[in-house]
Amino acid sequence: MADEIRRLIRVRTRKGATFKRDGFGKKKQLSSSWRKPRGQHNKQREQKKAKGALPKPGFGSPIAVRGMHPSGFYEVLIYTLDDLESLNPKTHAVRIAANIGGRKRGALQEKALSAGLKVLNAKELPSAKNVQPEPAKKAKEEKPHKEPAPKPKPKKSSKQKSESAKGTKAGQKTALKPTTKPKKKTGTGVKDDE
């Protein structure tokens, strides 16, 4: 029977009919999912050549493998441990729901594998035994040692602050004033030759 199922799955994939919605490549808002063409002048409805095939009875997959995963199992979506109880490992494969967290996923995956079920979206989850805190400590030790911050200077009293501020302002004023005066230009700018 398994050979027959494999053969029928191959027949199903060989047909490879993909029915696209008319005009899905012309407008961004149209998805490729099938919609029956109903327009009066629609070429696909009139079954013109190269306008896309319409779904017909001959395109269906064999009844024995309809809805079956390519691996040959019927796919079952599970959320809890209770969902695993009534499944047959010979005919069913398990897909763990995407919104399940890591801890619960680990428990579901372990129980499914121990029951002999195939998990279609199995993930490699770190178990509590394999987690080693040593590499994290080493990473902390390898960081370069920061130099100690320079010691703060002793605070000045308010009198010292005002005197030093006055001294700097006076020094700035003297620094801004030039010691020699610039020479004034004489002459009108007209050449003497004329």
PDB file of C-alpha atoms in Angstrom:
ATOM      1  CA  MET A   1       0.000   0.000   0.000  1.00  0.00           C
ATOM      2  CA  ALA A   2       2.867   2.381   0.778  1.00  0.00           C
ATOM      3  CA  ASP A   3       4.220   1.986  -2.758  1.00  0.00           C
ATOM      4  CA  GLU A   4       0.799   2.779  -4.183  1.00  0.00           C
ATOM      5  CA  ILE A   5       0.553   5.923  -2.029  1.00  0.00           C
ATOM      6  CA  ARG A   6       4.005   7.061  -3.181  1.00  0.00           C
ATOM      7  CA  ARG A   7       3.005   6.517  -6.792  1.00  0.00           C
ATOM      8  CA  LEU A   8      -0.219   8.499  -6.357  1.00  0.00           C
ATOM      9  CA  ILE A   9       1.658  11.367  -4.698  1.00  0.00           C
ATOM     10  CA  ARG A  10       3.981  11.463  -7.735  1.00  0.00           C
ATOM     11  CA  VAL A  11       0.931  11.517 -10.048  1.00  0.00           C
ATOM     12  CA  ARG A  12      -0.489  14.420  -8.053  1.00  0.00           C
ATOM     13  CA  THR A  13       2.704  16.460  -8.353  1.00  0.00           C
ATOM     14  CA  ARG A  14       3.115  15.654 -12.051  1.00  0.00           C
ATOM     15  CA  LYS A  15      -0.206  17.253 -12.905  1.00  0.00           C
ATOM     16  CA  GLY A  16       1.145  20.480 -11.480  1.00  0.00           C
ATOM     17  CA  ALA A  17      -1.897  22.565 -12.336  1.00  0.00           C
ATOM     18  CA  THR A  18      -1.665  26.029 -10.836  1.00  0.00           C
ATOM     19  CA  PHE A  19      -4.737  28.096 -11.510  1.00  0.00           C
ATOM     20  CA  LYS A  20      -4.054  31.813 -11.417  1.00  0.00           C
ATOM     21  CA  ARG A  21      -6.554  34.630 -11.232  1.00  0.00           C
ATOM     22  CA  ASP A  22      -7.009  36.506 -14.512  1.00  0.00           C
ATOM     23  CA  GLY A  23      -5.023  39.743 -14.572  1.00  0.00           C
ATOM     24  CA  PHE A  24      -3.091  39.086 -11.351  1.00  0.00           C
ATOM     25  CA  GLY A  25       0.145  40.185 -13.036  1.00  0.00           C
ATOM     26  CA  LYS A  26      -1.338  43.451 -14.290  1.00  0.00           C
ATOM     27  CA  LYS A  27      -2.382  44.986 -10.974  1.00  0.00           C
ATOM     28  CA  LYS A  28      -0.565  44.886  -7.637  1.00  0.00           C
ATOM     29  CA  GLN A  29      -3.713  44.536  -5.548  1.00  0.00           C
ATOM     30  CA  LEU A  30      -4.773  41.288  -7.257  1.00  0.00           C
ATOM     31  CA  SER A  31      -3.410  38.138  -5.648  1.00  0.00           C
ATOM     32  CA  SER A  32      -2.761  34.969  -7.650  1.00  0.00           C
ATOM     33  CA  SER A  33      -5.437  33.013  -5.731  1.00  0.00           C
ATOM     34  CA  TRP A  34      -8.093  31.636  -8.039  1.00  0.00           C
ATOM     35  CA  ARG A  35     -11.273  33.588  -8.743  1.00  0.00           C
ATOM     36  CA  LYS A  36     -13.736  32.554 -11.419  1.00  0.00           C
ATOM     37  CA  PRO A  37     -13.694  34.984 -14.354  1.00  0.00           C
ATOM     38  CA  ARG A  38     -17.184  36.412 -14.852  1.00  0.00           C
ATOM     39  CA  GLY A  39     -16.637  39.224 -17.324  1.00  0.00           C
ATOM     40  CA  GLN A  40     -18.649  39.353 -20.553  1.00  0.00           C
ATOM     41  CA  HIS A  41     -15.537  39.668 -22.751  1.00  0.00           C
ATOM     42  CA  ASN A  42     -13.084  37.811 -20.485  1.00  0.00           C
ATOM     43  CA  LYS A  43     -10.675  35.729 -22.591  1.00  0.00           C
ATOM     44  CA  GLN A  44      -9.979  33.275 -19.796  1.00  0.00           C
ATOM     45  CA  ARG A  45     -13.713  32.594 -19.329  1.00  0.00           C
ATOM     46  CA  GLU A  46     -14.022  32.030 -23.065  1.00  0.00           C
ATOM     47  CA  GLN A  47     -11.071  29.573 -22.735  1.00  0.00           C
ATOM     48  CA  LYS A  48      -8.848  31.258 -25.286  1.00  0.00           C
ATOM     49  CA  LYS A  49      -5.472  29.630 -25.717  1.00  0.00           C
ATOM     50  CA  ALA A  50      -2.631  30.879 -23.443  1.00  0.00           C
ATOM     51  CA  LYS A  51      -5.017  32.808 -21.167  1.00  0.00           C
ATOM     52  CA  GLY A  52      -4.846  30.195 -18.386  1.00  0.00           C
ATOM     53  CA  ALA A  53      -6.708  26.977 -17.770  1.00  0.00           C
ATOM     54  CA  LEU A  54      -9.954  26.815 -15.839  1.00  0.00           C
ATOM     55  CA  PRO A  55     -10.313  24.263 -13.022  1.00  0.00           C
ATOM     56  CA  LYS A  56     -12.053  21.147 -14.319  1.00  0.00           C
ATOM     57  CA  PRO A  57     -12.712  17.655 -12.909  1.00  0.00           C
ATOM     58  CA  GLY A  58      -9.657  16.101 -14.576  1.00  0.00           C
ATOM     59  CA  PHE A  59      -7.179  18.272 -12.648  1.00  0.00           C
ATOM     60  CA  GLY A  60      -8.046  16.862  -9.193  1.00  0.00           C
ATOM     61  CA  SER A  61      -5.603  14.744  -7.205  1.00  0.00           C
ATOM     62  CA  PRO A  62      -6.375  11.058  -6.557  1.00  0.00           C
ATOM     63  CA  ILE A  63      -8.846  10.590  -3.712  1.00  0.00           C
ATOM     64  CA  ALA A  64      -6.522   8.245  -1.787  1.00  0.00           C
ATOM     65  CA  VAL A  65      -3.861  10.982  -1.377  1.00  0.00           C
ATOM     66  CA  ARG A  66      -6.025  14.091  -1.309  1.00  0.00           C
ATOM     67  CA  GLY A  67      -4.942  16.449   1.474  1.00  0.00           C
ATOM     68  CA  MET A  68      -1.875  14.356   2.251  1.00  0.00           C
ATOM     69  CA  HIS A  69       1.559  15.821   3.005  1.00  0.00           C
ATOM     70  CA  PRO A  70       4.247  14.959   0.379  1.00  0.00           C
ATOM     71  CA  SER A  71       5.899  12.736   2.988  1.00  0.00           C
ATOM     72  CA  GLY A  72       2.874  10.413   2.826  1.00  0.00           C
ATOM     73  CA  PHE A  73       1.333  11.370   6.193  1.00  0.00           C
ATOM     74  CA  TYR A  74      -1.766  13.348   7.043  1.00  0.00           C
ATOM     75  CA  GLU A  75      -0.685  16.592   8.653  1.00  0.00           C
ATOM     76  CA  VAL A  76      -2.159  17.518  12.042  1.00  0.00           C
ATOM     77  CA  LEU A  77      -1.649  20.934  13.665  1.00  0.00           C
ATOM     78  CA  ILE A  78      -1.188  20.652  17.440  1.00  0.00           C
ATOM     79  CA  TYR A  79      -1.313  23.202  20.243  1.00  0.00           C
ATOM     80  CA  THR A  80      -1.372  21.123  23.446  1.00  0.00           C
ATOM     81  CA  LEU A  81      -0.248  17.736  24.760  1.00  0.00           C
ATOM     82  CA  ASP A  82      -3.871  16.542  24.644  1.00  0.00           C
ATOM     83  CA  ASP A  83      -3.862  16.897  20.841  1.00  0.00           C
ATOM     84  CA  LEU A  84      -1.249  14.115  20.592  1.00  0.00           C
ATOM     85  CA  GLU A  85      -3.338  11.421  22.318  1.00  0.00           C
ATOM     86  CA  SER A  86      -5.570  10.219  19.465  1.00  0.00           C
ATOM     87  CA  LEU A  87      -2.945  10.274  16.679  1.00  0.00           C
ATOM     88  CA  ASN A  88      -1.679   7.213  14.828  1.00  0.00           C
ATOM     89  CA  PRO A  89       2.091   7.280  14.114  1.00  0.00           C
ATOM     90  CA  LYS A  90       1.596   5.217  10.923  1.00  0.00           C
ATOM     91  CA  THR A  91      -0.713   7.732   9.227  1.00  0.00           C
ATOM     92  CA  HIS A  92      -0.280  11.084  10.999  1.00  0.00           C
ATOM     93  CA  ALA A  93       2.530  13.642  11.076  1.00  0.00           C
ATOM     94  CA  VAL A  94       2.574  16.537  13.527  1.00  0.00           C
ATOM     95  CA  ARG A  95       3.112  20.242  12.910  1.00  0.00           C
ATOM     96  CA  ILE A  96       3.541  22.350  16.053  1.00  0.00           C
ATOM     97  CA  ALA A  97       1.675  25.668  15.879  1.00  0.00           C
ATOM     98  CA  ALA A  98       3.822  28.732  15.217  1.00  0.00           C
ATOM     99  CA  ASN A  99       2.598  30.714  18.222  1.00  0.00           C
ATOM    100  CA  ILE A 100       3.816  28.107  20.728  1.00  0.00           C
ATOM    101  CA  GLY A 101       6.696  29.265  22.962  1.00  0.00           C
ATOM    102  CA  GLY A 102      10.043  27.527  23.326  1.00  0.00           C
ATOM    103  CA  ARG A 103       9.412  25.720  26.623  1.00  0.00           C
ATOM    104  CA  LYS A 104       6.047  24.277  25.570  1.00  0.00           C
ATOM    105  CA  ARG A 105       7.397  23.485  22.084  1.00  0.00           C
ATOM    106  CA  GLY A 106      10.179  21.422  23.644  1.00  0.00           C
ATOM    107  CA  ALA A 107       7.696  19.396  25.701  1.00  0.00           C
ATOM    108  CA  LEU A 108       5.401  18.847  22.692  1.00  0.00           C
ATOM    109  CA  GLN A 109       8.280  17.840  20.451  1.00  0.00           C
ATOM    110  CA  GLU A 110       9.717  15.356  22.983  1.00  0.00           C
ATOM    111  CA  LYS A 111       6.347  13.697  23.595  1.00  0.00           C
ATOM    112  CA  ALA A 112       5.579  13.463  19.859  1.00  0.00           C
ATOM    113  CA  LEU A 113       8.944  11.881  19.085  1.00  0.00           C
ATOM    114  CA  SER A 114       8.632   9.454  21.987  1.00  0.00           C
ATOM    115  CA  ALA A 115       5.176   8.443  20.671  1.00  0.00           C
ATOM    116  CA  GLY A 116       6.765   7.701  17.271  1.00  0.00           C
ATOM    117  CA  LEU A 117       5.159  10.624  15.438  1.00  0.00           C
ATOM    118  CA  LYS A 118       6.991  12.565  12.751  1.00  0.00           C
ATOM    119  CA  VAL A 119       7.379  16.292  13.570  1.00  0.00           C
ATOM    120  CA  LEU A 120       7.308  18.289  10.328  1.00  0.00           C
ATOM    121  CA  ASN A 121       8.642  21.538  11.794  1.00  0.00           C
ATOM    122  CA  ALA A 122      11.009  20.177  14.433  1.00  0.00           C
ATOM    123  CA  LYS A 123      13.501  22.627  15.917  1.00  0.00           C
ATOM    124  CA  GLU A 124      16.726  22.026  17.757  1.00  0.00           C
ATOM    125  CA  LEU A 125      15.957  23.321  21.218  1.00  0.00           C
ATOM    126  CA  PRO A 126      18.613  23.655  23.930  1.00  0.00           C
ATOM    127  CA  SER A 127      17.726  21.423  26.877  1.00  0.00           C
ATOM    128  CA  ALA A 128      18.476  22.408  30.480  1.00  0.00           C
ATOM    129  CA  LYS A 129      21.266  19.786  30.685  1.00  0.00           C
ATOM    130  CA  ASN A 130      23.196  21.147  27.701  1.00  0.00           C
ATOM    131  CA  VAL A 131      23.217  24.776  28.836  1.00  0.00           C
ATOM    132  CA  GLN A 132      26.665  25.649  30.237  1.00  0.00           C
ATOM    133  CA  PRO A 133      27.202  28.963  32.011  1.00  0.00           C
ATOM    134  CA  GLU A 134      31.015  28.770  31.633  1.00  0.00           C
ATOM    135  CA  PRO A 135      31.275  30.349  28.140  1.00  0.00           C
ATOM    136  CA  ALA A 136      29.347  33.385  29.367  1.00  0.00           C
ATOM    137  CA  LYS A 137      31.815  33.854  32.239  1.00  0.00           C
ATOM    138  CA  LYS A 138      34.775  33.595  29.885  1.00  0.00           C
ATOM    139  CA  ALA A 139      33.272  36.236  27.623  1.00  0.00           C
ATOM    140  CA  LYS A 140      32.987  38.584  30.586  1.00  0.00           C
ATOM    141  CA  GLU A 141      36.612  37.950  31.618  1.00  0.00           C
ATOM    142  CA  GLU A 142      37.939  38.578  28.103  1.00  0.00           C
ATOM    143  CA  LYS A 143      36.577  42.133  27.990  1.00  0.00           C
ATOM    144  CA  PRO A 144      39.383  44.719  28.308  1.00  0.00           C
ATOM    145  CA  HIS A 145      39.786  46.138  31.796  1.00  0.00           C
ATOM    146  CA  LYS A 146      38.710  49.745  32.016  1.00  0.00           C
ATOM    147  CA  GLU A 147      41.167  52.235  33.494  1.00  0.00           C
ATOM    148  CA  PRO A 148      40.009  53.891  36.706  1.00  0.00           C
ATOM    149  CA  ALA A 149      38.457  57.294  36.295  1.00  0.00           C
ATOM    150  CA  PRO A 150      40.718  60.264  37.196  1.00  0.00           C
ATOM    151  CA  LYS A 151      40.252  61.603  40.689  1.00  0.00           C
ATOM    152  CA  PRO A 152      38.117  64.737  40.886  1.00  0.00           C
ATOM    153  CA  LYS A 153      39.954  67.975  41.649  1.00  0.00           C
ATOM    154  CA  PRO A 154      39.327  69.575  45.028  1.00  0.00           C
ATOM    155  CA  LYS A 155      36.509  72.064  44.983  1.00  0.00           C
ATOM    156  CA  LYS A 156      37.361  75.771  45.098  1.00  0.00           C
ATOM    157  CA  SER A 157      35.701  78.093  47.517  1.00  0.00           C
ATOM    158  CA  SER A 158      33.368  80.782  46.217  1.00  0.00           C
ATOM    159  CA  LYS A 159      35.997  83.516  46.757  1.00  0.00           C
ATOM    160  CA  GLN A 160      38.607  81.615  44.778  1.00  0.00           C
ATOM    161  CA  LYS A 161      36.117  81.026  41.969  1.00  0.00           C
ATOM    162  CA  SER A 162      35.233  84.700  41.645  1.00  0.00           C
ATOM    163  CA  GLU A 163      38.906  85.775  41.713  1.00  0.00           C
ATOM    164  CA  SER A 164      39.934  83.193  39.123  1.00  0.00           C
ATOM    165  CA  ALA A 165      36.964  84.172  36.934  1.00  0.00           C
ATOM    166  CA  LYS A 166      37.942  87.831  37.113  1.00  0.00           C
ATOM    167  CA  GLY A 167      41.518  86.971  36.268  1.00  0.00           C
ATOM    168  CA  THR A 168      40.542  84.962  33.207  1.00  0.00           C
ATOM    169  CA  LYS A 169      38.186  87.649  31.955  1.00  0.00           C
ATOM    170  CA  ALA A 170      40.848  90.307  32.328  1.00  0.00           C
ATOM    171  CA  GLY A 171      43.355  88.041  30.605  1.00  0.00           C
ATOM    172  CA  GLN A 172      40.925  87.501  27.755  1.00  0.00           C
ATOM    173  CA  LYS A 173      40.365  91.200  27.279  1.00  0.00           C
ATOM    174  CA  THR A 174      44.061  91.909  27.129  1.00  0.00           C
ATOM    175  CA  ALA A 175      44.585  89.051  24.753  1.00  0.00           C
ATOM    176  CA  LEU A 176      41.898  90.384  22.432  1.00  0.00           C
ATOM    177  CA  LYS A 177      43.347  93.908  22.290  1.00  0.00           C
ATOM    178  CA  PRO A 178      46.270  94.216  19.894  1.00  0.00           C
ATOM    179  CA  THR A 179      49.426  95.688  21.371  1.00  0.00           C
ATOM    180  CA  THR A 180      50.245  97.780  18.288  1.00  0.00           C
ATOM    181  CA  LYS A 181      47.782  99.839  16.342  1.00  0.00           C
ATOM    182  CA  PRO A 182      47.388  99.033  12.649  1.00  0.00           C
ATOM    183  CA  LYS A 183      48.789 101.596  10.275  1.00  0.00           C
ATOM    184  CA  LYS A 184      46.304 103.755   8.446  1.00  0.00           C
ATOM    185  CA  LYS A 185      46.388 103.750   4.665  1.00  0.00           C
ATOM    186  CA  THR A 186      47.193 107.027   3.101  1.00  0.00           C
ATOM    187  CA  GLY A 187      46.390 108.037  -0.442  1.00  0.00           C
ATOM    188  CA  THR A 188      43.325 108.086  -2.574  1.00  0.00           C
ATOM    189  CA  GLY A 189      44.095 104.939  -4.498  1.00  0.00           C
ATOM    190  CA  VAL A 190      44.762 106.921  -7.670  1.00  0.00           C
ATOM    191  CA  LYS A 191      48.049 106.315  -9.462  1.00  0.00           C
ATOM    192  CA  ASP A 192      50.610 109.111  -9.356  1.00  0.00           C
ATOM    193  CA  ASP A 193      51.358 108.833 -13.113  1.00  0.00           C
ATOM    194  CA  GLU A 194      48.149 110.421 -14.162  1.00  0.00           C
TER     195      GLU A 194
END
